[in-house]
Short mmCIF file of C-alpha atoms in Angstrom, two decimals:
data_model
loop_
_atom_site.label_atom_id
_atom_site.label_comp_id
_atom_site.label_asym_id
_atom_site.label_seq_id
_atom_site.Cartn_x
_atom_site.Cartn_y
_atom_site.Cartn_z
CA ALA H 1287 116.10 104.56 97.89
CA ARG H 1288 115.81 107.51 95.55
CA LEU H 1289 112.82 107.47 93.23
CA TRP H 1290 113.35 108.67 89.67
CA ARG H 1291 111.00 109.15 86.76
CA ALA H 1292 112.13 107.26 83.68
CA ASP H 1293 111.70 110.20 81.31
CA SER H 1294 113.91 112.51 83.43
CA LEU H 1295 116.81 110.17 83.98
CA ALA H 1296 118.44 110.12 80.54
CA LEU H 1297 121.95 108.84 81.16
CA LEU H 1298 122.13 109.96 84.77
CA VAL H 1299 122.06 106.55 86.39
CA SER H 1300 124.74 103.94 85.77
CA VAL H 1301 123.70 100.36 86.36
CA SER H 1302 126.21 98.35 88.36
CA ALA H 1303 127.27 94.79 87.63
CA LEU H 1304 125.50 93.24 90.59
CA ALA H 1305 126.35 89.83 89.25
CA LEU H 1306 129.90 90.37 90.56
CA TYR H 1307 128.44 89.91 94.01
CA LYS H 1308 126.49 86.78 93.19
CA GLU H 1309 127.51 85.02 96.40
CA SER H 1310 126.15 87.90 98.49
CA VAL H 1311 122.85 87.91 96.58
CA VAL H 1312 122.48 84.13 97.00
CA ALA H 1313 123.14 84.59 100.71
CA LEU H 1314 120.45 87.26 100.74
CA ILE H 1315 117.88 84.93 99.28
CA ARG H 1316 118.85 82.09 101.58
CA GLU H 1317 118.70 84.35 104.63
CA LEU H 1318 115.41 85.95 103.64
CA LEU H 1319 113.55 82.69 103.11
CA GLY H 1320 114.74 81.36 106.43
CA ARG H 1321 113.06 84.22 108.35
CA GLY H 1322 109.47 85.29 108.74
CA ASP H 1323 109.90 89.04 109.26
CA GLY H 1324 111.23 90.12 105.84
CA HIS H 1325 114.62 91.25 107.22
CA VAL H 1326 117.92 90.30 105.60
CA LYS H 1327 121.14 89.94 107.60
CA ARG H 1328 123.80 92.53 106.83
CA ALA H 1329 126.61 91.29 104.58
CA GLU H 1330 130.30 91.74 105.29
CA ALA H 1331 131.71 95.13 104.28
CA LEU H 1332 132.86 95.45 100.68
CA ARG H 1333 136.59 95.47 100.04
CA SER H 1334 138.46 98.77 99.94
CA ASN H 1335 135.35 100.68 101.00
CA ARG H 1336 133.87 100.15 97.54
CA ARG H 1337 130.29 101.28 96.86
CA LEU H 1338 127.66 99.69 94.71
CA LYS H 1339 125.47 101.71 92.37
CA VAL H 1340 122.26 99.93 91.47
CA ALA H 1341 119.38 101.00 89.23
CA ILE H 1342 116.10 99.10 89.65
CA LEU H 1343 113.62 99.25 86.78
CA GLY H 1344 110.11 99.52 88.19
CA ALA H 1345 108.63 100.43 91.57
CA GLY H 1346 106.13 97.60 91.78
CA MET H 1347 106.30 94.96 94.48
CA GLY H 1348 109.38 93.30 92.99
CA GLY H 1349 111.40 96.49 92.50
CA SER H 1350 110.40 97.97 95.85
CA ALA H 1351 111.20 94.79 97.79
CA LEU H 1352 114.56 94.46 95.99
CA ALA H 1353 115.52 98.03 96.98
CA LEU H 1354 114.69 97.23 100.60
CA TRP H 1355 116.61 93.97 100.72
CA LEU H 1356 119.67 95.45 98.99
CA ARG H 1357 119.66 98.19 101.63
CA ASP H 1358 119.45 95.50 104.32
CA LEU H 1359 122.34 93.62 102.76
CA PHE H 1360 124.76 96.44 101.99
CA GLY H 1361 123.58 99.37 104.16
CA ASP H 1362 125.25 102.66 103.27
CA GLN H 1363 127.60 100.95 100.82
CA VAL H 1364 124.96 100.90 98.10
CA ASP H 1365 123.37 103.77 96.16
CA ILE H 1366 119.99 102.74 94.81
CA ALA H 1367 117.94 104.54 92.14
CA VAL H 1368 114.46 103.17 91.43
CA ILE H 1369 113.29 104.07 87.93
CA THR H 1370 109.55 104.18 87.33
CA ASN H 1371 107.05 105.77 84.96
CA GLY H 1372 104.14 105.10 87.32
CA PRO H 1373 103.20 105.20 90.99
CA VAL H 1374 104.93 103.13 93.67
CA GLY H 1375 103.19 99.77 93.96
CA GLY H 1376 102.81 99.00 90.25
CA ARG H 1377 99.58 97.04 89.85
CA CYS H 1378 98.84 97.41 93.60
CA GLN H 1379 96.72 100.56 93.43
CA ALA H 1380 93.47 101.78 94.95
CA VAL H 1381 90.69 104.10 93.75
CA GLU H 1382 88.12 106.08 95.69
CA LEU H 1383 84.46 105.74 94.74
CA ASP H 1384 81.74 107.52 96.73
CA GLY H 1385 84.19 108.12 99.55
CA ALA H 1386 85.20 104.46 99.85
CA ARG H 1387 88.72 103.25 99.00
CA SER H 1388 88.78 100.09 96.90
CA GLU H 1389 91.57 97.95 95.49
CA ALA H 1390 91.85 98.39 91.73
CA GLY H 1391 94.59 95.93 90.81
CA ALA H 1392 96.41 93.09 92.48
CA SER H 1393 93.42 93.30 94.80
CA ILE H 1394 93.94 90.01 96.68
CA ILE H 1395 96.99 88.37 98.28
CA SER H 1396 97.21 84.61 98.49
CA GLU H 1397 98.15 82.87 101.70
CA VAL H 1398 100.83 81.02 99.74
CA ASN H 1399 102.76 84.29 99.16
CA VAL H 1400 105.42 83.82 101.83
CA LEU H 1401 107.55 86.86 101.02
CA PHE H 1402 104.64 89.33 100.91
CA LYS H 1403 103.43 88.16 104.33
CA ALA H 1404 106.98 88.49 105.70
CA LEU H 1405 107.10 92.12 104.58
CA MET H 1406 103.71 92.76 106.17
CA ASN H 1407 105.08 91.46 109.45
CA ARG H 1408 108.14 93.69 109.12
CA PHE H 1409 106.03 96.84 108.63
CA SER H 1410 103.38 95.82 111.21
CA LEU H 1411 100.66 95.88 108.56
CA LYS H 1412 97.40 94.08 109.29
CA LYS H 1413 95.38 91.68 107.20
CA PHE H 1414 91.89 92.52 106.06
CA ASP H 1415 89.91 89.29 105.97
CA LEU H 1416 87.85 89.45 102.79
CA SER H 1417 85.25 87.18 104.34
CA ASP H 1418 84.35 90.16 106.54
CA CYS H 1419 83.44 92.20 103.47
CA ASN H 1420 79.67 92.51 103.23
CA MET H 1421 79.62 93.22 99.51
CA PRO H 1422 78.05 90.46 97.39
CA LEU H 1423 79.89 89.03 94.39
CA ALA H 1424 78.28 89.69 91.04
CA VAL H 1425 79.18 88.94 87.43
CA TYR H 1426 78.06 91.52 84.81
CA ASN H 1427 78.47 90.91 81.10
CA GLY H 1428 78.00 94.53 79.99
CA THR H 1429 74.27 94.14 79.53
CA ARG H 1430 72.92 92.32 82.56
CA PHE H 1431 74.01 90.58 85.73
CA LEU H 1432 74.60 86.88 85.03
CA PHE H 1433 75.05 85.91 88.66
CA SER H 1434 75.19 87.40 92.12
CA THR H 1435 75.68 86.05 95.63
CA ALA H 1436 73.63 87.03 98.64
CA SER H 1437 74.56 90.01 100.83
CA SER H 1438 75.28 89.58 104.54
CA ALA H 1439 74.82 93.28 105.27
CA SER H 1440 71.67 92.55 107.27
CA GLY H 1441 73.72 90.60 109.84
CA TRP H 1442 72.59 87.10 108.87
CA LYS H 1443 76.03 86.11 107.70
CA TRP H 1444 75.51 82.36 107.98
CA ALA H 1445 72.27 82.52 106.05
CA ALA H 1446 73.79 84.67 103.29
CA SER H 1447 76.74 82.27 103.05
CA LEU H 1448 74.43 79.26 102.76
CA LEU H 1449 72.25 80.97 100.14
CA SER H 1450 75.30 82.03 98.14
CA GLN H 1451 76.70 78.49 98.10
CA TRP H 1452 73.35 77.14 97.00
CA LYS H 1453 73.20 79.67 94.16
CA LEU H 1454 76.72 78.74 93.04
CA VAL H 1455 75.91 75.05 93.01
CA TRP H 1456 72.63 75.66 91.21
CA ARG H 1457 74.27 77.63 88.43
CA PHE H 1458 77.56 75.81 87.93
CA GLY H 1459 77.12 72.35 89.46
CA PHE H 1460 78.72 70.92 92.57
CA PHE H 1461 81.31 68.71 90.86
CA SER H 1462 82.38 71.44 88.43
CA LEU H 1463 82.99 73.81 91.34
CA LEU H 1464 84.87 71.11 93.22
CA LYS H 1465 87.05 70.46 90.15
CA LEU H 1466 87.93 74.18 89.95
CA LYS H 1467 88.56 74.36 93.68
CA LYS H 1468 90.90 71.36 93.66
CA ILE H 1469 92.88 72.41 90.61
CA SER H 1470 95.80 73.42 92.82
CA LYS H 1471 96.18 69.73 93.78
CA ARG H 1472 96.64 68.59 90.21
CA PRO H 1473 100.15 67.50 89.10
CA CYS H 1474 100.24 70.35 86.56
CA ALA H 1475 99.83 73.06 89.23
CA PRO H 1476 102.92 75.16 90.05
CA ASN H 1477 104.62 74.16 93.28
CA PHE H 1478 105.57 77.42 94.96
CA LEU H 1479 106.89 75.71 98.10
CA ARG H 1480 109.42 73.85 95.95
CA LEU H 1481 110.55 77.16 94.44
CA TYR H 1482 110.87 78.78 97.90
CA ARG H 1483 112.94 75.86 99.10
CA ALA H 1484 115.20 76.06 96.06
CA LEU H 1485 115.76 79.77 96.59
CA ARG H 1486 116.44 79.22 100.25
CA ASP H 1487 119.12 76.71 99.29
CA GLY H 1488 120.81 79.23 97.00
CA ALA H 1489 119.34 78.41 93.56
CA THR H 1490 119.73 81.02 90.84
CA TYR H 1491 118.21 81.05 87.34
CA ALA H 1492 119.78 82.30 84.12
CA HIS H 1493 116.59 81.88 82.08
CA PRO H 1494 112.86 81.71 82.85
CA ARG H 1495 112.79 78.13 81.57
CA GLU H 1496 115.00 77.06 84.47
CA LEU H 1497 112.69 78.71 86.99
CA LEU H 1498 109.63 77.13 85.40
CA SER H 1499 111.23 73.69 85.61
CA THR H 1500 111.51 74.18 89.36
CA LEU H 1501 107.89 75.23 89.63
CA GLY H 1502 106.78 72.07 87.87
CA HIS H 1503 107.45 69.89 84.85
CA SER H 1504 104.29 71.11 83.06
CA CYS H 1505 104.73 74.82 83.66
CA LEU H 1506 106.75 75.60 80.54
CA CYS H 1507 104.21 73.77 78.38
CA LEU H 1508 101.37 75.73 79.98
CA THR H 1509 102.84 78.96 78.64
CA GLN H 1510 102.14 77.74 75.10
CA HIS H 1511 98.31 77.44 75.47
CA PRO H 1512 95.57 80.05 76.04
CA ALA H 1513 94.05 79.77 79.52
CA ASP H 1514 90.45 79.35 78.35
CA GLN H 1515 91.17 76.48 75.95
CA TRP H 1516 93.38 74.66 78.48
CA LEU H 1517 90.88 74.96 81.34
CA VAL H 1518 88.03 73.65 79.19
CA ARG H 1519 89.76 71.03 77.08
CA GLU H 1520 92.46 69.72 79.39
CA MET H 1521 90.89 70.25 82.82
CA GLY H 1522 87.31 69.58 81.77
CA ILE H 1523 85.92 72.70 83.44
CA PRO H 1524 82.66 73.92 81.84
CA GLY H 1525 83.06 77.02 79.66
CA ALA H 1526 80.39 78.94 81.56
CA LEU H 1527 82.27 78.45 84.83
CA VAL H 1528 85.51 79.66 83.23
CA GLN H 1529 83.87 82.71 81.68
CA GLU H 1530 81.70 83.73 84.65
CA LEU H 1531 83.81 82.85 87.67
CA ALA H 1532 87.49 82.25 86.74
CA GLU H 1533 87.87 84.94 84.07
CA PRO H 1534 86.54 87.93 86.08
CA GLY H 1535 89.22 87.24 88.72
CA MET H 1536 91.91 87.20 86.02
CA ARG H 1537 90.60 90.43 84.48
CA CYS H 1538 90.70 92.12 87.89
CA ASN H 1539 94.28 91.12 88.62
CA TYR H 1540 95.86 91.18 85.16
CA GLY H 1541 94.93 94.51 83.65
CA GLY H 1542 91.59 93.49 82.17
CA GLN H 1543 93.03 90.70 80.03
CA SER H 1544 90.73 87.81 79.23
CA CYS H 1545 91.31 84.07 79.41
CA SER H 1546 91.98 83.99 75.67
CA ALA H 1547 94.74 86.61 76.02
CA LEU H 1548 96.47 85.03 79.03
CA HIS H 1549 98.39 81.76 78.77
CA ALA H 1550 97.43 78.78 80.87
CA LEU H 1551 100.18 79.19 83.46
CA VAL H 1552 99.01 82.70 84.36
CA GLY H 1553 95.41 81.46 84.45
CA LEU H 1554 96.37 78.60 86.71
CA VAL H 1555 98.35 80.86 89.05
CA SER H 1556 95.33 83.15 89.25
CA ILE H 1557 93.08 80.28 90.27
CA VAL H 1558 95.62 78.74 92.67
CA GLY H 1559 96.17 82.08 94.33
CA GLY H 1560 92.52 82.99 94.63
CA ILE H 1561 89.75 80.46 94.17
CA SER H 1562 91.74 77.42 95.34
CA ASN H 1563 93.33 79.01 98.42
CA LYS H 1564 92.57 81.50 101.17
CA TYR H 1565 93.35 85.09 100.39
CA PHE H 1566 93.29 88.52 101.97
CA SER H 1567 94.19 92.16 101.42
CA VAL H 1568 96.18 94.66 103.45
CA LEU H 1569 94.19 96.87 105.77
CA GLY H 1570 94.55 100.37 104.32
CA GLY H 1571 95.71 99.22 100.86
CA ASN H 1572 98.04 96.60 99.36
CA SER H 1573 100.31 99.30 97.93
CA GLN H 1574 101.49 100.11 101.49
CA VAL H 1575 103.95 97.19 101.35
CA ALA H 1576 105.70 98.69 98.31
CA GLU H 1577 105.52 102.23 99.73
CA CYS H 1578 107.07 101.14 103.05
CA SER H 1579 109.77 99.20 101.20
CA ILE H 1580 110.77 102.22 99.12
CA SER H 1581 110.77 104.65 102.04
CA ARG H 1582 113.10 102.62 104.30
#
């Protein structure tokens, strides 16, 4: 796919009516979700040697993956222009500090992200188990450290883990932590497996409301409430736990936005994808998945 800067495109790129090929796109989704390697089966040749011209807005994970799958589906019969005003990878970026490369956005990948893992398999990328990271977790409020876990750098990993768990329980309470951990099992939590199954069976959505109804009956309502108020009032999670443990993860992955700025569905997705499930990063940087997708 060609990569274009938004401010240099002007009227150069014409966006095709991809909806004309809805059946092919539905087949793409169905085929993709039935495989574990991120490949899409080639579609039948277009009639009369026609060519598609497609412009994709954004080179984040969504835009990059779409470019790859359209190339899989139509091969040389599609011209793809990816329009972006930022680096490939979108929020998946890394920074270097003191010679060490660190994830700076979309820093963790949840085990429930089926499509991302399929693309990793396709590009032979390896997982980096975050439990192997010897850096302790700390929460800083701008003035002082409110909380920190123990470091396992000395080699006593089991002892550091035990001490960290004890410190978490001492500060936040066992049952409060358990309630936060189990939030993904609540009826209000989005059901991503249901969405994957629907897409595999050919479902398409004309409006976000339709997609949210597939994720769960409460998901649309969650978009109407701030995350902090919903977690405290509806879920009964102590405010200190939300501010010191749940909110830092949201700030890290959503551009520094707080629980009061994000709606409850985003907050819940953040917790389900991180605190409530296993997670990992890509060895060498999460942005590699988008970069590999664009370059193919």
